XYZ file of C-alpha atoms in Angstrom:
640
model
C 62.441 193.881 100.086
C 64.782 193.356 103.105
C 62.395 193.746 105.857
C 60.115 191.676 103.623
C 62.021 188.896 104.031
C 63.104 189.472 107.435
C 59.704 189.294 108.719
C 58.963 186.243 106.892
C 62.280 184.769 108.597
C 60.344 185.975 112.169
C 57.061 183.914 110.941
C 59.196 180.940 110.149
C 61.064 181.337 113.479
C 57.324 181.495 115.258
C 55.745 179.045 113.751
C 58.448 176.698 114.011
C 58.886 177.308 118.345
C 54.884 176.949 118.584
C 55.070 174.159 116.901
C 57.636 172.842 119.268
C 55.823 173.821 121.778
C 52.417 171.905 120.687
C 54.910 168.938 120.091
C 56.178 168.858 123.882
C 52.756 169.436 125.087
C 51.191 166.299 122.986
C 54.393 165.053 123.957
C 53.475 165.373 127.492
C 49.971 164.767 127.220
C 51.002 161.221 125.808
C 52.835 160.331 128.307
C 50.749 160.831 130.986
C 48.193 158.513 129.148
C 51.058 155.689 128.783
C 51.793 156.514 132.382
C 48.168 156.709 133.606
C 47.697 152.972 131.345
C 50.751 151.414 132.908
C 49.810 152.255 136.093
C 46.334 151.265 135.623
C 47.512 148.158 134.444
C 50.136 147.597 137.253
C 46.943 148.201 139.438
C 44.693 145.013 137.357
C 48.160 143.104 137.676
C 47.912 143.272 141.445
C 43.957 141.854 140.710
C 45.422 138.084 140.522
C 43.396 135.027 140.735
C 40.807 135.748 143.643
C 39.229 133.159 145.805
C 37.141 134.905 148.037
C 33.814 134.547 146.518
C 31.873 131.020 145.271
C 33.577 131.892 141.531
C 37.122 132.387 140.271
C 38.200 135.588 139.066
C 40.942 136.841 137.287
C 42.096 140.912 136.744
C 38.744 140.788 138.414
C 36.607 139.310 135.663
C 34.610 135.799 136.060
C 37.085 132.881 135.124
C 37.152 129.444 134.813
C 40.559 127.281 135.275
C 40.664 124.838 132.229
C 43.767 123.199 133.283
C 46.406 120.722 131.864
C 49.174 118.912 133.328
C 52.439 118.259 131.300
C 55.537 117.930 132.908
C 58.155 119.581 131.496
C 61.027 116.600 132.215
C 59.491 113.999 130.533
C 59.021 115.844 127.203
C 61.862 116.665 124.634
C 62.475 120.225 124.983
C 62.399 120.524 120.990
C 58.613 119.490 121.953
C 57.583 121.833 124.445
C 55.988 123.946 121.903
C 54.346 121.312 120.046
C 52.411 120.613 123.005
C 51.466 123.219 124.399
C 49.948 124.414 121.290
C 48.146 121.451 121.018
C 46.695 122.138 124.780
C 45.664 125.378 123.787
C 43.688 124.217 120.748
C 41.750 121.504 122.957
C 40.960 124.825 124.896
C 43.165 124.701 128.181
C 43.636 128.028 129.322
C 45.940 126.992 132.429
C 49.222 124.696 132.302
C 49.823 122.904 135.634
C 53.496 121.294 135.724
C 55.405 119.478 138.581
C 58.890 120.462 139.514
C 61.310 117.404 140.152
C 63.475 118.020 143.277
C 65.421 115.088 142.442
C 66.220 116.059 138.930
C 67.384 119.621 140.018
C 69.378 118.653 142.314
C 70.879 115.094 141.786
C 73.393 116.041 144.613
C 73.827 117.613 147.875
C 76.141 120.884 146.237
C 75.099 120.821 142.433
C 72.022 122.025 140.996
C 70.983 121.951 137.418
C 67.975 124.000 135.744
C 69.393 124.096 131.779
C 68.272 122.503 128.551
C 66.028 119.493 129.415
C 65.331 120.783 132.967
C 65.357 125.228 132.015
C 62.398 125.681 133.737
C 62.043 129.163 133.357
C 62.455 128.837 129.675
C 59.095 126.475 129.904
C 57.614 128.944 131.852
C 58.524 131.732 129.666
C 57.094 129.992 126.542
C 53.640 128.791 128.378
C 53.436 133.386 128.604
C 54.713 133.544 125.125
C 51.873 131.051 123.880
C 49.733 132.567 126.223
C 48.900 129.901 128.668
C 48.298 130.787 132.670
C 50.448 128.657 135.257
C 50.116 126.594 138.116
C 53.538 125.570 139.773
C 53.927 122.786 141.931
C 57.195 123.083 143.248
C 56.913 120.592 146.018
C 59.386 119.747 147.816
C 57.586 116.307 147.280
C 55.611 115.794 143.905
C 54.456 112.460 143.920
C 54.239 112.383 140.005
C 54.739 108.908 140.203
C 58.263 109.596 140.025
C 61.263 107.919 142.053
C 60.919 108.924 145.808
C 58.563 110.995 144.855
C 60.625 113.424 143.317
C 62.795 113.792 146.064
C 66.645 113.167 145.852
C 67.779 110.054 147.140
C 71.002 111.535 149.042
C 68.240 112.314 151.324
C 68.180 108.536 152.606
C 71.713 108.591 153.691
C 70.986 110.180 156.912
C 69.452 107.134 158.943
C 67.481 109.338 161.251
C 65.797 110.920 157.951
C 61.353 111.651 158.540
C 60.721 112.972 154.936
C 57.868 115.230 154.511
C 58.171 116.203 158.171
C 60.199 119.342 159.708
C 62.946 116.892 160.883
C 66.089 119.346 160.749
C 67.918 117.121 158.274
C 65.030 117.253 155.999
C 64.362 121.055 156.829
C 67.734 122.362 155.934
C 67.936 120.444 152.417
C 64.268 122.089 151.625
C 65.625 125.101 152.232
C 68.617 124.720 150.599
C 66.602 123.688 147.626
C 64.106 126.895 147.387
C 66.975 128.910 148.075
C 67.972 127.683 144.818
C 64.605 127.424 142.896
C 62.036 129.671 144.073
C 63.639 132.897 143.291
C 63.659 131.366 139.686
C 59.915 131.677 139.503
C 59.235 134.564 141.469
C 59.856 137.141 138.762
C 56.993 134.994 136.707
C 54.188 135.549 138.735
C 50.903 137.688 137.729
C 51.545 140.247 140.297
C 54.603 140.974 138.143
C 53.551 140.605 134.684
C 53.994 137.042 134.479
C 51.644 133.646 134.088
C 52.025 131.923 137.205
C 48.532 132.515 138.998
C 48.958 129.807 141.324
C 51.293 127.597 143.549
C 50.335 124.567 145.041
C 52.102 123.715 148.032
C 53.368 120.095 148.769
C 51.110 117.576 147.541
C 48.465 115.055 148.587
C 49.914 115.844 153.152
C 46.554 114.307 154.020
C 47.526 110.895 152.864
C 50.760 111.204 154.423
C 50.223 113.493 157.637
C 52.728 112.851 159.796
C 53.480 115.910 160.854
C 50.743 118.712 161.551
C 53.649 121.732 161.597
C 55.017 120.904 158.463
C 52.997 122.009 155.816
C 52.696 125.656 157.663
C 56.708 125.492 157.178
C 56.216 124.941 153.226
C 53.715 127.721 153.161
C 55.971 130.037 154.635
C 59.328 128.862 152.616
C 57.466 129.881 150.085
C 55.826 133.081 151.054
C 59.160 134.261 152.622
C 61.198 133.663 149.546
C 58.200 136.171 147.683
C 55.570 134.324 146.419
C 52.380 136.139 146.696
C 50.144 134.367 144.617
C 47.521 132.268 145.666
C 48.075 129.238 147.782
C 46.552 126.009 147.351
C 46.562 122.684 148.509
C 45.181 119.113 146.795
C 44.021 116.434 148.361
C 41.739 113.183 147.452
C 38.426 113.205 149.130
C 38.686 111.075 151.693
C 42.115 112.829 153.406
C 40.508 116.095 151.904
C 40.436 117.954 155.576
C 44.225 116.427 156.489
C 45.688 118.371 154.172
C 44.800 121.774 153.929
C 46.590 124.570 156.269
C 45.223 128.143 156.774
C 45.366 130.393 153.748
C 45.804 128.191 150.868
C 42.571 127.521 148.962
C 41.890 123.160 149.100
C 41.641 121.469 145.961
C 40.666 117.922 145.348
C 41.774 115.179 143.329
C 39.421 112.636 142.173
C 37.980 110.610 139.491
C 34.713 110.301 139.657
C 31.987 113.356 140.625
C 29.509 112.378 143.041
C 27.379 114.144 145.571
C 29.114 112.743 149.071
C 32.420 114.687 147.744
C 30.667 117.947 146.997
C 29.088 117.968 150.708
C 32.455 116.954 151.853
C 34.542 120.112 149.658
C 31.228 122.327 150.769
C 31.533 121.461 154.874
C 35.538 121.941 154.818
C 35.162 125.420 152.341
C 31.667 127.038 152.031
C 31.746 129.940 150.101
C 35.044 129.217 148.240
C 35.455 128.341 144.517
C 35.633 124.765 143.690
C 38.841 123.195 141.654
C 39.456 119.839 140.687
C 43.049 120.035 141.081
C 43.697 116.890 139.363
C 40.634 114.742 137.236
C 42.339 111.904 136.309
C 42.483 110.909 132.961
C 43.864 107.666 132.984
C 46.331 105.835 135.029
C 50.198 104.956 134.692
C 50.953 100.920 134.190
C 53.145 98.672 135.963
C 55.287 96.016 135.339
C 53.603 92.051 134.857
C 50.032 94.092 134.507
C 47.918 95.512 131.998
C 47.977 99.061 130.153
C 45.143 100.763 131.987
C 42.645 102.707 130.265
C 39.470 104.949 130.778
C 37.183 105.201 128.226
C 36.394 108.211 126.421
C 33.238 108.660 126.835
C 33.412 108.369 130.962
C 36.839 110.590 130.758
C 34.072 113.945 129.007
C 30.829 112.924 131.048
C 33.106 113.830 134.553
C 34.593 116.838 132.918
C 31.254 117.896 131.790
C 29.967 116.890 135.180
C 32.833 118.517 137.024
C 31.703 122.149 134.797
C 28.075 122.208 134.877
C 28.437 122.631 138.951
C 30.321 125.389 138.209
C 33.912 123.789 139.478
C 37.218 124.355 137.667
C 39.449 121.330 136.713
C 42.779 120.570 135.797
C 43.507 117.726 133.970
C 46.215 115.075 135.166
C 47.582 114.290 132.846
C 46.794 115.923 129.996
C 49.847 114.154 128.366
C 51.791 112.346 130.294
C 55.197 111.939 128.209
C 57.713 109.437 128.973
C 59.901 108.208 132.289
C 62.833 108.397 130.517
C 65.661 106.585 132.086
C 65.371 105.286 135.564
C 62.735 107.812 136.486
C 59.403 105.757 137.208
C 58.722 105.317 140.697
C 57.093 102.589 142.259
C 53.357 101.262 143.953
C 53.553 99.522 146.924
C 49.466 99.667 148.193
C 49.575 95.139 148.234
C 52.603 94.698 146.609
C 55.799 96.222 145.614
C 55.488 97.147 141.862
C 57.799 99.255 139.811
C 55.956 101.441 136.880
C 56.871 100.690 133.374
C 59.107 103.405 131.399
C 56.285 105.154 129.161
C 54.091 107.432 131.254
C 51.323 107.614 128.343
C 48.802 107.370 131.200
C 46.222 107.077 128.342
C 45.995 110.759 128.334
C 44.090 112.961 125.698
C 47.777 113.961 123.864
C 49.467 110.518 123.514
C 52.741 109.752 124.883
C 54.299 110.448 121.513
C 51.723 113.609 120.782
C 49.126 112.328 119.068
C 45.325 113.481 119.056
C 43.213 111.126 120.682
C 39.467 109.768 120.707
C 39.718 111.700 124.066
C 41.101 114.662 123.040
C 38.500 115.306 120.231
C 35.831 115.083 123.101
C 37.115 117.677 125.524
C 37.840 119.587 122.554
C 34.145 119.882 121.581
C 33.354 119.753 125.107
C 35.738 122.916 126.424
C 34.645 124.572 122.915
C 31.479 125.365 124.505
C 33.071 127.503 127.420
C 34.609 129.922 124.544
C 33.167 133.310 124.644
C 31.077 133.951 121.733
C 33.245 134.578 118.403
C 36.052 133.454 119.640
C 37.280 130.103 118.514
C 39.770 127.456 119.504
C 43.111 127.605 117.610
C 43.407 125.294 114.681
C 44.878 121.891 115.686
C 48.516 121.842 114.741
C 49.946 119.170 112.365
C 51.010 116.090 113.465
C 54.555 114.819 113.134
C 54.335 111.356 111.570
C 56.850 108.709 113.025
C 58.839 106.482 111.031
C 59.688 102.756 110.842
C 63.679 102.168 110.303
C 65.876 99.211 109.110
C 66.483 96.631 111.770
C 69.573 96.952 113.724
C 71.469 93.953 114.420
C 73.277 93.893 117.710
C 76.865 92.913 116.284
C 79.625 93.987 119.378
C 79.034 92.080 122.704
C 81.084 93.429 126.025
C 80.530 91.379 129.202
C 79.012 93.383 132.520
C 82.473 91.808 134.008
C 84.661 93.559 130.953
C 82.665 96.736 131.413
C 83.710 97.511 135.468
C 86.808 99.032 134.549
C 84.741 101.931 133.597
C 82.999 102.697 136.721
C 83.957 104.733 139.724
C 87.029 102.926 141.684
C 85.048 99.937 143.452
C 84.195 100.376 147.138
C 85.436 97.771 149.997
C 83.456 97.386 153.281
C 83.115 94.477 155.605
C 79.223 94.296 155.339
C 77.024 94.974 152.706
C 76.403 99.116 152.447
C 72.678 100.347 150.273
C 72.858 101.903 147.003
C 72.340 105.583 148.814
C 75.408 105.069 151.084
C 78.054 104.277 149.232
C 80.525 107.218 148.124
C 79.831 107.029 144.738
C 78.992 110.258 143.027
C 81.116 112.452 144.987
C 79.912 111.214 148.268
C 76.273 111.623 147.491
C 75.514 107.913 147.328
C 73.983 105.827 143.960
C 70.043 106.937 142.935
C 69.931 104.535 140.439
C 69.872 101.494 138.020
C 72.660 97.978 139.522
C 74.761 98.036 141.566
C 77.284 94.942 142.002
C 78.359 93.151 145.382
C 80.900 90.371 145.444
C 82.474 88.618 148.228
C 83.828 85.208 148.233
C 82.709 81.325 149.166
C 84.287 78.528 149.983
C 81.485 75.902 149.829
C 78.273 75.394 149.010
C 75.182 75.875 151.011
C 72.261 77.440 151.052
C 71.364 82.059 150.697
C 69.214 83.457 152.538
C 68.207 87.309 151.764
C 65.965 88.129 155.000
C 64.074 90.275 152.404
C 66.986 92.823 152.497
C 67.568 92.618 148.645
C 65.913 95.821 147.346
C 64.441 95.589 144.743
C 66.078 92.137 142.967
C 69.655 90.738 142.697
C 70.853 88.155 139.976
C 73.303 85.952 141.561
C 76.341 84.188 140.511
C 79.041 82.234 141.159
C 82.489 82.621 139.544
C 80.524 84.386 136.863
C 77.574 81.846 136.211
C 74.256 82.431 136.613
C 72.769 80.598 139.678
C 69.467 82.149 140.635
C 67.742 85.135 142.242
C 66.916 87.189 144.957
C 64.099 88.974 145.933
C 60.754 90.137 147.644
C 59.300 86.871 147.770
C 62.476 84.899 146.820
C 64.209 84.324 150.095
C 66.313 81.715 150.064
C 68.691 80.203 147.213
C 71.174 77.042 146.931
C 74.625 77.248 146.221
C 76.483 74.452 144.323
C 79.117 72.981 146.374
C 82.755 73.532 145.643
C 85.892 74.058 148.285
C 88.053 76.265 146.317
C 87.939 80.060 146.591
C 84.834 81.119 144.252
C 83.913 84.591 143.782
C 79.670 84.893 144.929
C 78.183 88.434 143.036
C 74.790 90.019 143.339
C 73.797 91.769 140.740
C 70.894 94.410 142.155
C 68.447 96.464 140.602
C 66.712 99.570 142.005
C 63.328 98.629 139.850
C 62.228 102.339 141.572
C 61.673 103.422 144.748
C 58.310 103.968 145.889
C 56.367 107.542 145.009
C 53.584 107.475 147.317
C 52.573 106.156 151.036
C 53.985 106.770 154.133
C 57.031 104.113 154.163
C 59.185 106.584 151.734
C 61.616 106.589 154.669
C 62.442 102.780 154.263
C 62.841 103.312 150.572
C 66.947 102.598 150.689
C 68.161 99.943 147.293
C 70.303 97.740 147.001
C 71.927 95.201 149.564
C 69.897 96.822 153.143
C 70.596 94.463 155.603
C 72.855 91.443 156.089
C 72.541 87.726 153.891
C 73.033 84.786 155.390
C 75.499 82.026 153.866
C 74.490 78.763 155.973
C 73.315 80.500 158.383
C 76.664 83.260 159.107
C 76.585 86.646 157.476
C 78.156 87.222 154.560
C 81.182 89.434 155.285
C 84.204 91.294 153.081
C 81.921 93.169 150.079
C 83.770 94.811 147.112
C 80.799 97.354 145.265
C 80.616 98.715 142.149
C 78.353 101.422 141.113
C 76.625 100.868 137.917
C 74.088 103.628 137.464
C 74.706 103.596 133.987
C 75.100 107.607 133.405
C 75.005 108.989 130.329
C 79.559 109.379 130.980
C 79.301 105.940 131.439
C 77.669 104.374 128.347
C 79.765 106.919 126.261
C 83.286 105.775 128.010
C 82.305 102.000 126.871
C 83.443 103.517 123.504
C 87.117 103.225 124.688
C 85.867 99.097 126.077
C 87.731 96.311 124.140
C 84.506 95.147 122.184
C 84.268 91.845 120.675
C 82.462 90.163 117.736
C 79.012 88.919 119.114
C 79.976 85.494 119.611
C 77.506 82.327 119.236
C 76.735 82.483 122.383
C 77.568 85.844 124.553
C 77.371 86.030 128.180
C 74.788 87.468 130.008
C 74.438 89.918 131.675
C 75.976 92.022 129.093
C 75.867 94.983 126.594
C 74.840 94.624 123.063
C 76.035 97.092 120.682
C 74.560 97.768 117.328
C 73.294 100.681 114.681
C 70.481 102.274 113.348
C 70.290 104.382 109.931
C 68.568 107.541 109.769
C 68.747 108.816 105.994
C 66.574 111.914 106.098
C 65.350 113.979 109.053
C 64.829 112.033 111.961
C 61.130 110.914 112.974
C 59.797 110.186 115.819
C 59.789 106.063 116.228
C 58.996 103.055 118.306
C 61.795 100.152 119.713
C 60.706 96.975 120.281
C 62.789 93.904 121.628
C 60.825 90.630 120.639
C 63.073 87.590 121.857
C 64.972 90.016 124.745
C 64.396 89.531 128.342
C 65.113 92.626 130.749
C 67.303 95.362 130.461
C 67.958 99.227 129.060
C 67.940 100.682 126.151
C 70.242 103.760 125.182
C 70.358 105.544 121.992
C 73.347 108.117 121.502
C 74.248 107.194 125.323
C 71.079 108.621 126.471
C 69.004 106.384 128.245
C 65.843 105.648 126.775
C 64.333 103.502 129.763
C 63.689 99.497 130.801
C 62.146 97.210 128.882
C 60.582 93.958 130.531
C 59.014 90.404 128.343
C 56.667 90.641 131.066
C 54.646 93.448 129.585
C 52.304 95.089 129.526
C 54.648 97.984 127.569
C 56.230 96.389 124.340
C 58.122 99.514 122.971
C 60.159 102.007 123.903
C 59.211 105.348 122.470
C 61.989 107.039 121.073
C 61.383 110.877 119.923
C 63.282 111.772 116.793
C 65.366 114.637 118.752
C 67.238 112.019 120.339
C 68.573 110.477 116.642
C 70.893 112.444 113.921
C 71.019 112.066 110.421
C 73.366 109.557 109.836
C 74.472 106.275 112.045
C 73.031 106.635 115.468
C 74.462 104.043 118.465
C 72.191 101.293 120.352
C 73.623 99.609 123.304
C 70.991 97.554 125.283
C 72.318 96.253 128.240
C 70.851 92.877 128.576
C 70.709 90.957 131.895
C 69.258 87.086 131.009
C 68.737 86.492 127.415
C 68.475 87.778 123.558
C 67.508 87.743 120.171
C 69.970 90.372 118.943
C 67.708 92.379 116.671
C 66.238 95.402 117.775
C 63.061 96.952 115.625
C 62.256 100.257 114.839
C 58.427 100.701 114.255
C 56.045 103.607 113.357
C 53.309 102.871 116.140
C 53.788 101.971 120.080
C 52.512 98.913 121.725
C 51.292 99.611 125.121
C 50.409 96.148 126.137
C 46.111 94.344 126.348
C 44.827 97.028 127.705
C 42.478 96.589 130.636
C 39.871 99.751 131.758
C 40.072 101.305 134.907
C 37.802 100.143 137.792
């Protein structure tokens, strides 16, 4: 019975070391699949977008590039998601997005790439979602932004050539990619991640000033690791000015017609075809019309643009809002400063909304699905909200609020916005700045056009007149006492695009004449109106809006949110010109002029509860300000 059991102990012993054994082999054997399948797919990861043959492909498979701009920095972050989800059910496969130099780095030593601006968090969630990437990283953008997107401490080196390899302009670019580019290396395809593309610069052949500089981007980037492909965008007609050796050439255009093909096909034979930016509509400015395409012409292009086989990206696919003093300016006649919403009368609205357009290129890109596989169901749409009227009831002068700016600046003659040693020596980017000096008669102003972009001017504190672009020359009542003479000026926003973006300096630029003698002995204040700034007017002495206030001046008032905040719209009826800040943050300018007639205001930016308004108002007002559940763009006009 003993050795019964003791060879049944053996068997157990046996059977239990084969079947380790068998373990540690499938053990084995399975891990040389998972090794054999991450290799292989380490291999497909190094099979990135390819552009050597007349069609895209992509971990070597056939692919088309159903692209959508957003921009990242002129969407709430707690909206990211929302829209990209609502790309991917139109059927965009691709996300292009812009990065903002200026934004980044709003001075010479401090950078900033968290919350609104974390753009490897809105990289990471275009993966997540499962969206490809295009990066523009500039250093110029265009994006109808301010400068272009570049920082304005740029300007304060008087020998500055921007977009050039001038060594001041070479050493901040580096500086800058330093900074970002190792940010977004880690996200490219060749390492697991979405971005399949980079664009380099932006639109050189309409600029072109400098035939070595755009080999310099190319190889800032590619020395600081990206590997991806390369590709340049250009309109048609500066198509061959642009491109430099090894990046694929794009185009931008909005209409399809056979001159540009034989122009893409002389400059690139063989080469896949992208449409780096159709564009859907166009962005407004001020004393205009809202600008639209029509639907109908917006999907006949696309459809165009696809039947020849081409790829296309969509600018804008929603354009968001120029929150703050973001907008840049046109200057192709005449200067014109961009309104605050950047709608652009894309397919998503500026508040998120499904459009006549978007419903086309829905059923349009539907038909580029392979078979079975359908778009994603359109997400929900978040309703906005109409609140109670707030009534502006706290008035605090522009003259009362200087005490809470930087220390003013004294200089004998006038100094630009970008000079002064505001900002820790960086210079002012934007929104008024204030000059005063002092008079002892009357006579006559006269600006020499070196007001930039408009100054409000006053005497002892009253209103008197203006200065501007095609407002030379004022009077001046007479008086022989002492009188204190102020300019109020306003960087509307400095041009985005064109090849003066050297001479793009704000403010007071040059000297003004008083009867014919310069104007000497300036004190400066700095009113950029920061986000610091609007919330230290808390500690202001405040008074009861009086009968008749003075202008220019803030307005101070409240707005009731008894639920969860919606999204909504503000509108001023009976204001003039000014800003708008809710919470501090600035919302953006609004103008009587038109064509915008709201502000929109997204519902992350209000708190259950009593939310702050302060609109800073510069000529006149009604003292109400409306909330209402729909925008008002302006009369629209269509696009020639």
């Amino acid at each position: 019975m003993g050795v019964l059991r003791t060879r049944t102990k053996q068997k157990q012993i046996h059977a239990f070391i084969c079947l380790c054994i068998v373990g540690f082999i499938f053990y084995k054997y399975l891990g040389f699949f998972q090794s054999s399948s991450q290799t292989d797919l380490k291999k497909m990861r190094k099979m990135g977008l390819n552009t050597n043959l007349s069609q895209f492909t992509l971990d070597g498979k056939p692919f088309f590039i159903l692209g959508g701009s957003v921009h990242y920095f002129r969407v709430p972050r707690p909206y990211w998601r929302d829209r990209l989800l609502k790309m991917m059910a139109c059927g965009i496969n691709t996300l292009t997005t812009h990065v903002p130099w200026s934004l980044h780095q709003p001075e010479k030593g401090v950078f900033n790439f968290h919350t609104q601006l974390d753009l490897e968090a809105f990289i990471s969630l275009a993966a997540e979602l499962g969206l490809w990437v295009i990066l523009c990283p500039g250093p110029y953008i265009s994006a109808d932004m301010d400068l272009g997107g570049l920082p304005s401490w740029l300007l304060r080196d008087d020998s500055m050539r921007l977009r050039t390899t001038h060594p001041g302009f070479i050493q901040a670019v580096n500086t800058y990619f330093d900074k970002l580019i190792p940010k977004v290396v880690p996200f490219q395809f060749h390492k697991g991640g979405p971005i399949i593309a980079v664009q380099i610069e932006n639109e050189y052949g309409s600029f072109a000033k400098d035939e070595k500089y755009m080999l310099f981007i190319k190889e800032a980037l590619w020395s600081r690791g990206i590997r991806e492909v390369l590709l340049t965008s250009d309109k048609s007609n500066s198509f061959k000015l642009g491109g430099v050796v090894g990046a694929l050439r794009a185009v931008k255009l909005r209409k399809m017609n056979q001159r540009i093909i034989q122009e893409l096909n002389s400059v690139k034979p063989n080469k896949p075809f992208l449409v780096m930016e159709y564009w859907t509509g166009w962005y407004d400015t001020w004393g205009e019309l809202h600008h639209v395409l029509p639907p109908e012409d917006t999907v006949s292009t696309v459809r165009n643009i696809l039947r020849r086989g081409m790829s296309v990206n969509l600018h804008m696919f929603h354009g968001g809002s120029s929150f703050g003093f973001m907008n840049g300016a046109d200057s192709d006649l005449s200067y014109k400063a961009l309104v605050s919403s950047y709608d652009y009368d894309a397919p998503l609205s500026e508040a998120g909304g499904y459009t006549a357009k978007y419903h086309l290129l829905r059923d349009l890109f539907s038909q580029f699905r392979p078979e079975g596989n359908s778009l994603p169901d359109m997400p929900k749409l978040r309703y906005s909200d109409s609140y109670e009227t707030a009534i502006m009831y706290q008035h605090l002068s522009l003259w009362d609020a200087l005490s809470f700016t930087e220390s003013p600046f004294t200089s004998s003659k006038p100094v630009n916005m970008e000079n002064l040693p505001a900002n820790n020596g960086n210079g002012q980017s934007y929104g008024y700045t204030l000059y005063e000096t002092t008079i002892t008669s009357g006579g006559i102003l006269q600006s020499g056009d070196n007001v930039r972009d408009c100054a409000l001017v006053y005497v002892d504190k009253k209103y008197i007149g203006l200065l501007k672009r095609k407002i030379l020359e004022l009077a001046v009542p007479d008086g022989k006492e002492e009188r204190t003479l102020s300019f109020l000026v306003e960087n509307r926003g400095r041009v985005h695009r064109g090849r003066n973006l050297d001479k793009q300096r704000k403010g007071l630029v040059g000297d003004i004449l008083f009867n014919g003698i310069p104007l000497r002995g300036f004190t400066t204040y700095s009113l950029d109106m920061k986000f610091d700034f609007i919330e230290s007017l808390n500690q202001a002495s405040w008074k009861n809006l009086p009968e008749t206030p003075s202008f220019p001046g803030f307005f101070m008032g409240r707005v009731f949110v008894y639920s969860y905040p919606s999204d909504t719209f503000v509108k001023l009826p009976g204001w003039g010109k000014g800003v708008v800040f809710i919470n501090s943050l600035n919302l953006g300018r609004y103008w009587s002029v038109g064509p915008q007639q709201s502000l929109y205001l997204p519902g992350p930016f209000l708190h259950s509860g009593v939310n702050q308004i302060v609109v800073f108002e510069e000529m006149e007002g009604d003292y109400y300000v409306h909330f209402e559940d729909s925008p008002d763009l302006g009369m629209e006009v269509e696009i020639d």
